[in-house]
Short mmCIF file of C-alpha atoms and ligand atoms in Angstrom, two decimals:
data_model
loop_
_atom_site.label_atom_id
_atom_site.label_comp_id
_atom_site.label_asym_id
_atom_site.label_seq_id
_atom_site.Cartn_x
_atom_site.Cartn_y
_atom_site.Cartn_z
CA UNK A 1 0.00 0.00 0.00
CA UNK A 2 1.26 3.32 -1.33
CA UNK A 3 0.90 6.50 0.33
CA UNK A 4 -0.97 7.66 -2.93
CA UNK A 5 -3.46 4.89 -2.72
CA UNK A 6 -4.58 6.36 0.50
CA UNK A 7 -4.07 10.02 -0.05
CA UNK A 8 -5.90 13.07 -1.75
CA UNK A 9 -5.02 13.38 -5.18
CA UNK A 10 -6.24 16.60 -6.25
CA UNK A 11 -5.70 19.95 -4.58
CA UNK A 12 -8.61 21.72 -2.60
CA UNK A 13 -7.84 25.08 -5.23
CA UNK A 14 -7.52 22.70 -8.39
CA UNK A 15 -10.85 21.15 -8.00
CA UNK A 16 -12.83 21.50 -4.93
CA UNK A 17 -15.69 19.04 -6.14
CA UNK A 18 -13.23 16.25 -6.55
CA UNK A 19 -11.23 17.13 -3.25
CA UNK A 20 -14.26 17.26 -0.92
CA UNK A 21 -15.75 13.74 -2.36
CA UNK A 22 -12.16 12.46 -2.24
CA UNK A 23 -12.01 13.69 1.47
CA UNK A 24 -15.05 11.82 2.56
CA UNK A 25 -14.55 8.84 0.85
CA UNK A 26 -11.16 8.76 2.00
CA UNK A 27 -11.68 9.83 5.76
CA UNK A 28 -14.05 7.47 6.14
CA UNK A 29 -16.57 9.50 6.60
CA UNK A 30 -19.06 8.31 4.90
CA UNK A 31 -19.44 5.59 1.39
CA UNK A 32 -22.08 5.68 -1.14
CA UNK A 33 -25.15 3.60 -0.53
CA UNK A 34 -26.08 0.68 -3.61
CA UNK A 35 -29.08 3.53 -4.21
CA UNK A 36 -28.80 6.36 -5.91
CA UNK A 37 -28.61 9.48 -4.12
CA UNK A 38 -28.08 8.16 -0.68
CA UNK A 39 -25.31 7.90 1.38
CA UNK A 40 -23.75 5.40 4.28
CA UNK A 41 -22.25 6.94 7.17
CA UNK A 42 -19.78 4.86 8.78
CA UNK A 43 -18.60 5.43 12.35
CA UNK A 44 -16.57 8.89 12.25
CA UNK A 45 -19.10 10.76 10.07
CA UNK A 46 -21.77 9.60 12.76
CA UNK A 47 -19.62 10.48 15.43
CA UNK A 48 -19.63 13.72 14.54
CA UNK A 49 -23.31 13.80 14.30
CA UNK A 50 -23.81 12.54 17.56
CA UNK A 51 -21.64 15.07 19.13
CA UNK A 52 -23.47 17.59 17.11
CA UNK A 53 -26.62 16.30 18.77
CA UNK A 54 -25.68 16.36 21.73
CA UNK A 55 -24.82 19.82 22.12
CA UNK A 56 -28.21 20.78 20.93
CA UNK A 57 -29.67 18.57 23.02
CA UNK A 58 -28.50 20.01 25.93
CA UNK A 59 -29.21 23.81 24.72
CA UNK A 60 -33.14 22.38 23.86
CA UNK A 61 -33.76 20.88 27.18
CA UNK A 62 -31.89 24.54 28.92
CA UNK A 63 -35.04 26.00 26.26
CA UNK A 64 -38.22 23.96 27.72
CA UNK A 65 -37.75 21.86 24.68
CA UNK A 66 -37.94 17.93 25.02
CA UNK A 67 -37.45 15.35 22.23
CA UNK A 68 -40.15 12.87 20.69
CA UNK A 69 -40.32 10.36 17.79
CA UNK A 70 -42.65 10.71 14.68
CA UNK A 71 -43.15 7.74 11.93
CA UNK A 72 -42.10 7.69 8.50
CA UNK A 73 -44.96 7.27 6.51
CA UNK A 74 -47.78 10.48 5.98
CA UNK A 75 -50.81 9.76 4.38
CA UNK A 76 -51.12 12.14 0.84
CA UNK A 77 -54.65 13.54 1.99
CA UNK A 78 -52.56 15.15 5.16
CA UNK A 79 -49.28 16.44 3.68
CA UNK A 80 -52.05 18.03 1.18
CA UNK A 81 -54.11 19.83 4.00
CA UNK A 82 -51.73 23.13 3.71
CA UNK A 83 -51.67 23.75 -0.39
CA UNK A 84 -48.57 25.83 -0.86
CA UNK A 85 -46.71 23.49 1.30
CA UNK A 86 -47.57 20.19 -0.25
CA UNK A 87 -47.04 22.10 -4.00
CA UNK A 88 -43.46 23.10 -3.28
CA UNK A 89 -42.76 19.79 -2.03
CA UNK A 90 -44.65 17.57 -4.10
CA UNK A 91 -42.03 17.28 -7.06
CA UNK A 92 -39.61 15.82 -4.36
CA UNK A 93 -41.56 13.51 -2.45
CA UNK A 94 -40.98 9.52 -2.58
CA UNK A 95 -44.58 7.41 -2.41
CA UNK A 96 -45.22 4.46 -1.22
CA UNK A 97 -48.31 3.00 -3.23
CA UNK A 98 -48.38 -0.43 -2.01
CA UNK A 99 -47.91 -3.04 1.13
CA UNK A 100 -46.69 -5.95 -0.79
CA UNK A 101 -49.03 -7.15 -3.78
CA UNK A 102 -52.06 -4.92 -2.33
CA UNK A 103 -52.43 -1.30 -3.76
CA UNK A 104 -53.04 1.15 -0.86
CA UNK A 105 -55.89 3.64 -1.45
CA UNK A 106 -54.44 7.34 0.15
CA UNK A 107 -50.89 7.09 -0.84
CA UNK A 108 -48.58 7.05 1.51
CA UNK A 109 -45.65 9.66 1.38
CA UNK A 110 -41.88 9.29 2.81
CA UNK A 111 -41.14 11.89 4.86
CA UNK A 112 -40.25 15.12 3.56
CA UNK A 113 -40.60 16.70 6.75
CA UNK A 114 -42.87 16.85 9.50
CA UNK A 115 -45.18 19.55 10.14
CA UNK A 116 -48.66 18.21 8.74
CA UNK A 117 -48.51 14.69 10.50
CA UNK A 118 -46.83 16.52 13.86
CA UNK A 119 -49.58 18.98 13.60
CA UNK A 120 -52.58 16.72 13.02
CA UNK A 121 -50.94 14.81 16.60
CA UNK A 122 -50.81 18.55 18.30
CA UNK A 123 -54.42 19.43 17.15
CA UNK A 124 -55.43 16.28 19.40
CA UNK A 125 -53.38 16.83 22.29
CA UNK A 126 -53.61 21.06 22.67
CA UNK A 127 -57.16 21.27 24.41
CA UNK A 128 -56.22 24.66 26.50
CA UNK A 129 -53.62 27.42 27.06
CA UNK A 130 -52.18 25.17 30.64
CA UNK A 131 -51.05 22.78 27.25
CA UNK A 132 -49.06 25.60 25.93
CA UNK A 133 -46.47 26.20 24.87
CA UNK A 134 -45.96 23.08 23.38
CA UNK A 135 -42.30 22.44 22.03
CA UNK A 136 -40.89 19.19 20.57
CA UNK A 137 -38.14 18.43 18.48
CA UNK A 138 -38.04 15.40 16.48
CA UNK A 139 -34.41 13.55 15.55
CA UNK A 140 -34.94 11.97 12.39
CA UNK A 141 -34.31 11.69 8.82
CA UNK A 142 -36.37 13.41 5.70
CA UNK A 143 -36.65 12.12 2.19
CA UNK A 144 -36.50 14.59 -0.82
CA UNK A 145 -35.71 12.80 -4.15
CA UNK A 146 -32.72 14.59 -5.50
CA UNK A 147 -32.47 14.83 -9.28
CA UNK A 148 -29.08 16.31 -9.39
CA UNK A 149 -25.77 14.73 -8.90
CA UNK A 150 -25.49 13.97 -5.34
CA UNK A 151 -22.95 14.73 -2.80
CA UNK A 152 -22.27 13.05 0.36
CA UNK A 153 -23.81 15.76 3.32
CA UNK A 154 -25.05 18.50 1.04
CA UNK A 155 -26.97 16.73 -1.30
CA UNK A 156 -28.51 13.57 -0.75
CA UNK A 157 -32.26 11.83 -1.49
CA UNK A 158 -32.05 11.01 2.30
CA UNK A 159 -30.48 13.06 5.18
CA UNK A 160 -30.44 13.21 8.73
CA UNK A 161 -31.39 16.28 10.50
CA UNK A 162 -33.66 17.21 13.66
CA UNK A 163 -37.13 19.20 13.03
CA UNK A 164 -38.46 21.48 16.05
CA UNK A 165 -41.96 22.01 16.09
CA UNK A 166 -43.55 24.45 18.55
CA UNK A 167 -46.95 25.92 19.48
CA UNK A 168 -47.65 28.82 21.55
CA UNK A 169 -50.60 31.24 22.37
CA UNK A 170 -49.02 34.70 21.17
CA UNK A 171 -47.46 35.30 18.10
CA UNK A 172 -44.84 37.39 20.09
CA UNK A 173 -44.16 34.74 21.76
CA UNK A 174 -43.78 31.79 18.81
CA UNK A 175 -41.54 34.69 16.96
CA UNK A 176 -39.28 34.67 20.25
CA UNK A 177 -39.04 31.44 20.10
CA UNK A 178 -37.82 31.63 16.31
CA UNK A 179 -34.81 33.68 17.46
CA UNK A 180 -34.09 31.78 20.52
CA UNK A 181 -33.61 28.62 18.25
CA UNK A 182 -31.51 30.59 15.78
CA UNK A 183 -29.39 31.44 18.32
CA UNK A 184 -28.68 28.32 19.52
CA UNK A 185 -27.93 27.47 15.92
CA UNK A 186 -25.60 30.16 15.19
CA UNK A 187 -23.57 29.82 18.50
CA UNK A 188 -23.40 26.16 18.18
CA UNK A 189 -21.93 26.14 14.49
CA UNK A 190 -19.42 28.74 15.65
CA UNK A 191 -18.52 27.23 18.60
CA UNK A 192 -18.57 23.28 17.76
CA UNK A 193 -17.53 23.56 14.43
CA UNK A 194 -15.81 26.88 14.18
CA UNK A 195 -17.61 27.96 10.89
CA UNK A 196 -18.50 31.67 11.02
CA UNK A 197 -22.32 32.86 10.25
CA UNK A 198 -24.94 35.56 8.75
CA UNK A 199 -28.33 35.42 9.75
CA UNK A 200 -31.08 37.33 8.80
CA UNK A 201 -34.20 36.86 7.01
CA UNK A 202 -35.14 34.61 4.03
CA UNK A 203 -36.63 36.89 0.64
CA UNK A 204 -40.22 36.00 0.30
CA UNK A 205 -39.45 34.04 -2.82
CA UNK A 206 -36.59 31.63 -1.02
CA UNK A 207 -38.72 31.56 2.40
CA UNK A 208 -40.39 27.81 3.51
CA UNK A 209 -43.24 26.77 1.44
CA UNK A 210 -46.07 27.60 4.23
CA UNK A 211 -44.04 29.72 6.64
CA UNK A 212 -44.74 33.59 7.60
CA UNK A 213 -41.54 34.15 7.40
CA UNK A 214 -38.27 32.33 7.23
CA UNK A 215 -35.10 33.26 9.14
CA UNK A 216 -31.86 31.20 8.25
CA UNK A 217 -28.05 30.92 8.56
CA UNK A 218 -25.82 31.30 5.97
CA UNK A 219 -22.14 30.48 5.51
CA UNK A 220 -19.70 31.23 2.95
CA UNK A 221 -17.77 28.00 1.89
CA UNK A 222 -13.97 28.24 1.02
CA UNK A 223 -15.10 27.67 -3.08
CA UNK A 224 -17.19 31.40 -3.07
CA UNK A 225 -20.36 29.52 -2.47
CA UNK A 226 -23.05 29.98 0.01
CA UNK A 227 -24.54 27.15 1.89
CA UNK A 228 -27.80 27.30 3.75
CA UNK A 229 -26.59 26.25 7.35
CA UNK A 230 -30.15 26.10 9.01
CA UNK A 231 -33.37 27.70 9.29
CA UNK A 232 -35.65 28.64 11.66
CA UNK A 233 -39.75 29.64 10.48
CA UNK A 234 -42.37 31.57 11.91
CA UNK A 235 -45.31 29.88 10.83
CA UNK A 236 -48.15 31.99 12.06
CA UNK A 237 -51.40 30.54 11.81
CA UNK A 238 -51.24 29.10 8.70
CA UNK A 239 -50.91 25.76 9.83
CA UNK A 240 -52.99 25.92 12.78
CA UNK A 241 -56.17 27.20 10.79
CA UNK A 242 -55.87 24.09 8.31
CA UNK A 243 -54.92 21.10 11.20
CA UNK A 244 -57.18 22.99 13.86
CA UNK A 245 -54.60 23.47 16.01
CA UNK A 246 -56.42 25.37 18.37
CA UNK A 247 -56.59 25.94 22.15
CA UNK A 248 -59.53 27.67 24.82
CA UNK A 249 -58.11 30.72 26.62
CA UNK A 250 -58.54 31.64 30.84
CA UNK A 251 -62.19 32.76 29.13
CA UNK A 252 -62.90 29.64 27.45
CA UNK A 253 -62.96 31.33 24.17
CA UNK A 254 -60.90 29.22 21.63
CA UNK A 255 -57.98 30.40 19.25
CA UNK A 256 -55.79 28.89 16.82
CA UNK A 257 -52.29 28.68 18.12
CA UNK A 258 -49.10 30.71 17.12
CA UNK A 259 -46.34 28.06 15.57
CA UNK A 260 -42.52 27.54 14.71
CA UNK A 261 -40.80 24.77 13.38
CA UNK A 262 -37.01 24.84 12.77
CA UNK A 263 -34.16 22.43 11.51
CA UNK A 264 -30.67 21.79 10.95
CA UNK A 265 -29.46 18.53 8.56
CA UNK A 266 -25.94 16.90 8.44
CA UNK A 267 -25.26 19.47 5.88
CA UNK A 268 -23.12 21.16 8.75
CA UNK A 269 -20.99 18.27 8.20
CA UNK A 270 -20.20 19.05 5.27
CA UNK A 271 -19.61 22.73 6.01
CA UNK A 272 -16.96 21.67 8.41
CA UNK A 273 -14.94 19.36 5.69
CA UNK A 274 -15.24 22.28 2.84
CA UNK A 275 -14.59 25.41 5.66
CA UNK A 276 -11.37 23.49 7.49
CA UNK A 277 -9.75 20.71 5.15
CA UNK A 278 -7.08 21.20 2.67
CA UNK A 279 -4.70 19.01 0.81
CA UNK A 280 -3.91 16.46 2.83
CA UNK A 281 -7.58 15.84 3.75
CA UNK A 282 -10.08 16.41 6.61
CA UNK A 283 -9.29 19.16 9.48
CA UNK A 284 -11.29 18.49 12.59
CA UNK A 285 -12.04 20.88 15.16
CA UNK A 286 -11.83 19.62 18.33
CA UNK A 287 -15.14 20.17 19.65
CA UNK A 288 -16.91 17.67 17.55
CA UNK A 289 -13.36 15.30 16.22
CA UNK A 290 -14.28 11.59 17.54
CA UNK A 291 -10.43 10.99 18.31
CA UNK A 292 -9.09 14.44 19.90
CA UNK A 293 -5.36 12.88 20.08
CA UNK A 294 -3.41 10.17 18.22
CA UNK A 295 -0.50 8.60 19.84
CA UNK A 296 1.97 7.43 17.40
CA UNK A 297 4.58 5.68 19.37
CA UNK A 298 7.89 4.86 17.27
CA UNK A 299 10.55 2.30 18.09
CA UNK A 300 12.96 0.33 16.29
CA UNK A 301 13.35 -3.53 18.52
CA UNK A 302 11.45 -4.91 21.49
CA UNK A 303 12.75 -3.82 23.72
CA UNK A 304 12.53 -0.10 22.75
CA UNK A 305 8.96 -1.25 22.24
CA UNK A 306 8.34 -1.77 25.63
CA UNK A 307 9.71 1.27 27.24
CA UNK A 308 7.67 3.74 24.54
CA UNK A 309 4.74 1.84 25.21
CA UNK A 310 4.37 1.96 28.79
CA UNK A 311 4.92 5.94 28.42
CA UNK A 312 2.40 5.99 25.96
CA UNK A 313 0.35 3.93 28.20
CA UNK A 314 1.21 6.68 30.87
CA UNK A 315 0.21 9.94 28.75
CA UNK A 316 -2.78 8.45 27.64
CA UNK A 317 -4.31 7.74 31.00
CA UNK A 318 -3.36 10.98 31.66
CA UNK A 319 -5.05 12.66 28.67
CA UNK A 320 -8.31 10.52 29.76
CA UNK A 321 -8.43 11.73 33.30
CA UNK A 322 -9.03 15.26 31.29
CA UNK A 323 -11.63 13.65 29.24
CA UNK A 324 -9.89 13.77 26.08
CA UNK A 325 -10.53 11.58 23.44
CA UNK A 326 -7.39 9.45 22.72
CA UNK A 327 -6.22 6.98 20.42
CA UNK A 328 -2.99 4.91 20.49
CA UNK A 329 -1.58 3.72 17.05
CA UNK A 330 0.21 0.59 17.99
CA UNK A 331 -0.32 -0.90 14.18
CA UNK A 332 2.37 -3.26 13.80
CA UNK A 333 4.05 -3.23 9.96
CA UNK A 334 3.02 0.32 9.11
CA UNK A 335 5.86 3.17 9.28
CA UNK A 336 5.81 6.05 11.88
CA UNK A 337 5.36 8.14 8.25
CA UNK A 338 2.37 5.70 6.93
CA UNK A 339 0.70 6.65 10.32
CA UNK A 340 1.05 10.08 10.54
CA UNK A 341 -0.15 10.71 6.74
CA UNK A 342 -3.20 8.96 7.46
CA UNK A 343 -4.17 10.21 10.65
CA UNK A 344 -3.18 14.08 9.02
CA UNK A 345 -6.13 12.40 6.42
CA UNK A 346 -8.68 11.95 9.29
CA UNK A 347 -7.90 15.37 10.02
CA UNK A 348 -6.92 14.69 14.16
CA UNK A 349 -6.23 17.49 15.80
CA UNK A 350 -3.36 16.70 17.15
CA UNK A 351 -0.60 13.93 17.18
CA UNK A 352 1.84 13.05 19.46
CA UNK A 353 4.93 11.25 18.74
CA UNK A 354 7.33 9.57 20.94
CA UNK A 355 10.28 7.56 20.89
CA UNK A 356 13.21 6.20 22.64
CA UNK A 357 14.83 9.50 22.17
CA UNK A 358 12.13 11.18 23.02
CA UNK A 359 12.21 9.54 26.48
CA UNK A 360 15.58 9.84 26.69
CA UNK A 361 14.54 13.86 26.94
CA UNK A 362 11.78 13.42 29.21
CA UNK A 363 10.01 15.02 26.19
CA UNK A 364 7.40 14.54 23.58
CA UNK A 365 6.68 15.72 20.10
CA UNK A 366 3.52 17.15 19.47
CA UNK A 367 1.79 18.43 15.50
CA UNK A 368 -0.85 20.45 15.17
CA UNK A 369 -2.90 18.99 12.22
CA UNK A 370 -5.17 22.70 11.50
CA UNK A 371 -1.68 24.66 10.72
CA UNK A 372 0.63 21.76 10.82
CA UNK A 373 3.10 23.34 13.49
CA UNK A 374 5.21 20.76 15.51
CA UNK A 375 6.78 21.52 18.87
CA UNK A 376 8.13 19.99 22.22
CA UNK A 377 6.53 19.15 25.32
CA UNK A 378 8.34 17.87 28.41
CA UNK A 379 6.46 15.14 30.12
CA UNK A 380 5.21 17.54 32.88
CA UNK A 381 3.49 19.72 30.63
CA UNK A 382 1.19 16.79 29.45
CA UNK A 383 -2.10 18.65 30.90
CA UNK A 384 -1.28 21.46 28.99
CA UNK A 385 -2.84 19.82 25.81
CA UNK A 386 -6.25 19.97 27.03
CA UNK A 387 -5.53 24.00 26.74
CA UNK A 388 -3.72 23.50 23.25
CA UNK A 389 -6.98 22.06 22.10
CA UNK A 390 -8.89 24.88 23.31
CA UNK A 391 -6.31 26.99 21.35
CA UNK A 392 -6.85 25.11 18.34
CA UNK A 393 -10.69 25.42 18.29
CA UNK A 394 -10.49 29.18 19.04
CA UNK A 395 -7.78 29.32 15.79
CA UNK A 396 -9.73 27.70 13.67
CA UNK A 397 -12.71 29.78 14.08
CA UNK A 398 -10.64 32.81 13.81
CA UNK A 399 -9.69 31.46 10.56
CA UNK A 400 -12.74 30.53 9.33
CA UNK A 401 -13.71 34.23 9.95
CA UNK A 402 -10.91 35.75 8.14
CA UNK A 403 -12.13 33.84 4.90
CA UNK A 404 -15.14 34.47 5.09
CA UNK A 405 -14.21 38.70 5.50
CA UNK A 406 -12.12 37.98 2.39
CA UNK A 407 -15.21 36.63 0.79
CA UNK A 408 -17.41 39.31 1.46
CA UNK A 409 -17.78 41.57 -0.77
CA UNK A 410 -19.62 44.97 -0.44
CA UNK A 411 -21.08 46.14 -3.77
CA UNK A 412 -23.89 48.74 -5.10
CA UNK A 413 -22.96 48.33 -9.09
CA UNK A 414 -24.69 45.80 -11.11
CA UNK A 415 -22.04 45.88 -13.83
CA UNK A 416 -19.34 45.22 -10.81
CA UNK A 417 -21.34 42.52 -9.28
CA UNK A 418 -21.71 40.17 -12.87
CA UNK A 419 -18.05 41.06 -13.63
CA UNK A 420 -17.48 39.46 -9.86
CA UNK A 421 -19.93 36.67 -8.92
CA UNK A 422 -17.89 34.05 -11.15
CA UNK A 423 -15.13 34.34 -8.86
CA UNK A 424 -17.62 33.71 -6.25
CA UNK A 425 -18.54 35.22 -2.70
CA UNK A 426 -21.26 36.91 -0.18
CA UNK A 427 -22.15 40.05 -2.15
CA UNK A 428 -24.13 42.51 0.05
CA UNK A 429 -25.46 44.86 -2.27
CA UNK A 430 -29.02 47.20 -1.83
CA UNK A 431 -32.55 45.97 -3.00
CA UNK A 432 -35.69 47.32 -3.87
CA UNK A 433 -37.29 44.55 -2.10
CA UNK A 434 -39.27 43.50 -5.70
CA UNK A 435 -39.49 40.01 -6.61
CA UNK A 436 -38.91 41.37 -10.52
CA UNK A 437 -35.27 42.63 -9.73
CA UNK A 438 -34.78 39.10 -7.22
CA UNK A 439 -35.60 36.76 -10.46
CA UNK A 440 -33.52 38.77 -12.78
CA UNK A 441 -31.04 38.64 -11.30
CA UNK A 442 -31.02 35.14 -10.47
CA UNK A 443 -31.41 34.43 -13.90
CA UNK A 444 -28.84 36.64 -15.20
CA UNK A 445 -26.13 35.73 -12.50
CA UNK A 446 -26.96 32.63 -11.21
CA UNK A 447 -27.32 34.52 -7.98
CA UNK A 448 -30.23 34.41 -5.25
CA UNK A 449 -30.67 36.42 -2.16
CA UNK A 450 -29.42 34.08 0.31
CA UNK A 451 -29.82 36.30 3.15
CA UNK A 452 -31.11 39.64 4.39
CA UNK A 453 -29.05 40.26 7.00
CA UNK A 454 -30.75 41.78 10.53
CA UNK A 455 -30.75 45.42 10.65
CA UNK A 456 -29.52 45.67 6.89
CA UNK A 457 -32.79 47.55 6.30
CA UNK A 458 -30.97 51.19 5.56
CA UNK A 459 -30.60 54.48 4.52
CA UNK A 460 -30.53 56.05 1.39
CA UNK A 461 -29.38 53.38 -1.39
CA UNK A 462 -30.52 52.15 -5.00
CA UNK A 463 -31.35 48.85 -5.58
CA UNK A 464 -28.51 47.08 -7.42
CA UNK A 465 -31.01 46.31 -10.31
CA UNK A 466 -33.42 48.92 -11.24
CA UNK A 467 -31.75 51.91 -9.19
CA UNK A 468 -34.72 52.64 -7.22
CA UNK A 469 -35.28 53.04 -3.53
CA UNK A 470 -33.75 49.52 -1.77
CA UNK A 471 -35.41 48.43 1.31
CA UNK A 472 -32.58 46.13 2.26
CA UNK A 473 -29.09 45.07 1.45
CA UNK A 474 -29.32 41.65 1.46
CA UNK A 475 -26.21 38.63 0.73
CA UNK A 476 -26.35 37.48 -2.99
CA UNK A 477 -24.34 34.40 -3.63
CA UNK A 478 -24.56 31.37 -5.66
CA UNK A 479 -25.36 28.61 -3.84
CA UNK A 480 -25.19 25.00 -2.82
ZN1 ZN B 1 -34.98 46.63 -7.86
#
């Protein structure tokens, strides 16, 4: 086995398609499935979930919110109770017309996503404001049949993600509610994953089919493209009126509720592999990486053998007493060199080498995989690498920033802004606010609105299009 059998063979700036399929293929993060359009996750891609899930877990349950489990299936006549919704999902939607030879009357539909069977269970349990608010979030997957070529985390016919569904009795309330959870979205992407991101508003046109409004996160990936990070929706009462979601108030008079629903998908996955890898492969931040530290001990005959491994043996308790997650790579017939390359692949924060000389030093050798800096650390200075870790998290995000400021690109001339976009990039540039201007340019450029960014609503500017009064100076950007 060759080091280029296991490696990345294209560079991140030669072809970033081909690198980021190559780097989760070759992590291991994840295999295509014998299906079309759906993927396999195998044991570090789902580790990285998991830790992903159980941040927000932990920030839900802090909000009042508490998790529950919905089935698979929705009968057609419900997911066709709220019009709009059901048409701008209905091109996507997998059906499942029969249980084996028999043909089943009201189709059934694979998930797309929840809100019209979740809603039909609220409308049954919400008798009176004590039931309220009601908030449940739902870990699950959604099916949407994807008719372009797929890619592993951002595009895929079936993808795991968590759907929030609340009900309250104010609409001040429910729209609190929409913010809270976008919060918690935005810190934990930042903090876990150390991706940078804009929120704001959705445009009317790019809102959720159904929703009031739409608010949403939006990064800016390392190739000039946006991708949608995760959205949060004030729904109003427009799916309380059709599902009767409706409760009696201290005066017995009944209303139809106030609701939210919100999601993020293992799309944030693959945010994380475009926003930190490079050549040699995947760049974990330590936050979410299932292996924090590899040990790579090195020796040359048995008996050197034995002494590096009982240090190794030594340091690693001592990393686990600080909760780290720590690996030893005792492979035999694989070269200290093999080792490193391949854990550099799974994108480990950091390695730690150590041989008989090493020893001899009362020393160890430690590389930073997210800048690739090695140094020395005596063996008393061991706990320090729980702060190094900490240091590496906070880098990468700063990083991730920096690129993303590099990205953005402030502009108020449309000639400017086609000359520009095929290089890529957030473009914040004034808009009227009219639909007309949104679809021209989207079919001119390629562009959409992916954003309007909170207080962006200003002063005196001319839309980028038609040079009349802009409302708003929302992100344009190609997208994912
Ligand atoms: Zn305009």
């Amino acid at each position: 086995m060759s080091k280029e059998d296991v490696g990345i063979t294209v560079s991140k700036n030669a072809d970033f398609s081909e690198w980021y399929t190559q780097v989760v293929l070759k992590a291991k993060l994840a295999d295509y499935a014998p299906v079309k359009g759906l993927i396999v996750l195998r044991p570090d891609g789902y580790s990285i979930w998991e830790s992903l899930r159980s941040t927000f877990d932990k920030k839900f349950a802090k909000n009042g919110i508490r998790n529950g489990f919905l089935p698979i299936l929705i009968p057609e006549s419900l997911l066709g109770k709220e019009q709009k919704h059901f048409a701008g999902f209905n091109p996507e939607v997998f059906w499942v017309t029969h249980s084996g030879t028999n043909e089943i009357g009201d189709r059934l539909a694979l998930r797309p996503t929840s809100e019209t069977l979740a809603y039909t269970m609220y409308a049954k349990w919400i008798q009176s404001w004590r039931d309220l608010p009601l908030k449940i979030n739902f870990w699950n997957t959604a099916l949407r049949a994807e008719i372009k070529a797929t890619k592993p985390f951002l595009r895929t016919s079936e993808f795991l993600w968590q759907e929030g569904h609340t009900v309250h009795t104010t609409q001040e309330e429910a729209e609190k509610e929409v913010m809270k959870i976008l919060e918690i979205y935005k810190n934990t992407v930042e903090e876990e994953l150390a991706i940078p991101v804009t929120t704001g508003k959705k445009s009317e046109k790019e809102k959720f089919v159904g929703a009031v409004y739409t608010t949403t996160m939006e990064s800016i990936m390392p190739d000039g493209k946006a991708l949608q990070m995760g959205t949060s929706h004030f729904l109003g009462q427009n799916f309380s009126k059709p599902f009767e979601v409706k409760f009696a108030d201290k005066d017995n008079v009944e209303h139809f509720a106030w609701q939210t629903s919100w999601g993020v998908s293992w799309r944030l996955i693959g945010a994380m592999i475009m926003a930190h890898g490079d050549d040699k492969g995947l760049v974990l931040p330590p936050n979410v990486a299932p292996t924090q530290v590899v040990i790579v001990p090195i020796y040359k005959n048995e008996e050197g053998k034995e002494k590096v491994l009982s240090k190794v043996d030594e340091i690693k308790k001592q990393l686990e007493t600080k909760e780290i997650r720590v690996h030893v790579d005792d492979r035999s017939g694989l070269s200290p060199g093999y080792k490193f390359n391949d854990w550099e692949l799974k994108g480990v924060p950091l390695r730690i080498e150590i041989g008989p000389k090493d020893i001899e030093k009362q020393s160890i050798v430690i590389a930073k995989r997210h800048n690739r800096e090695k140094s020395t650390l005596s063996f008393n200075e061991i706990e320090k690498i729980f702060t190094i870790l900490q240091e590496i998290q906070k880098e990468m995000l700063e990083k991730a920033k920096e690129q993303a400021k590099e990205n953005t690109i402030e502009i108020s001339n449309y000639d400017e802004f086609k000359s520009k976009i095929e290089r890529g990039g957030f473009f914040n540039a004034p808009w009227c606010g009219k639909l007309e201007c949104e679809e021209k340019i989207k079919e001119e450029t390629g562009a959409d609105i992916r954003v309007i960014p909170f207080g962006s609503e200003n002063e005196d500017l001319k839309c980028m299009y038609c040079k009349e009064q802009s409302l708003s100076k929302p992100v344009f950007a190609r997208g994912y």
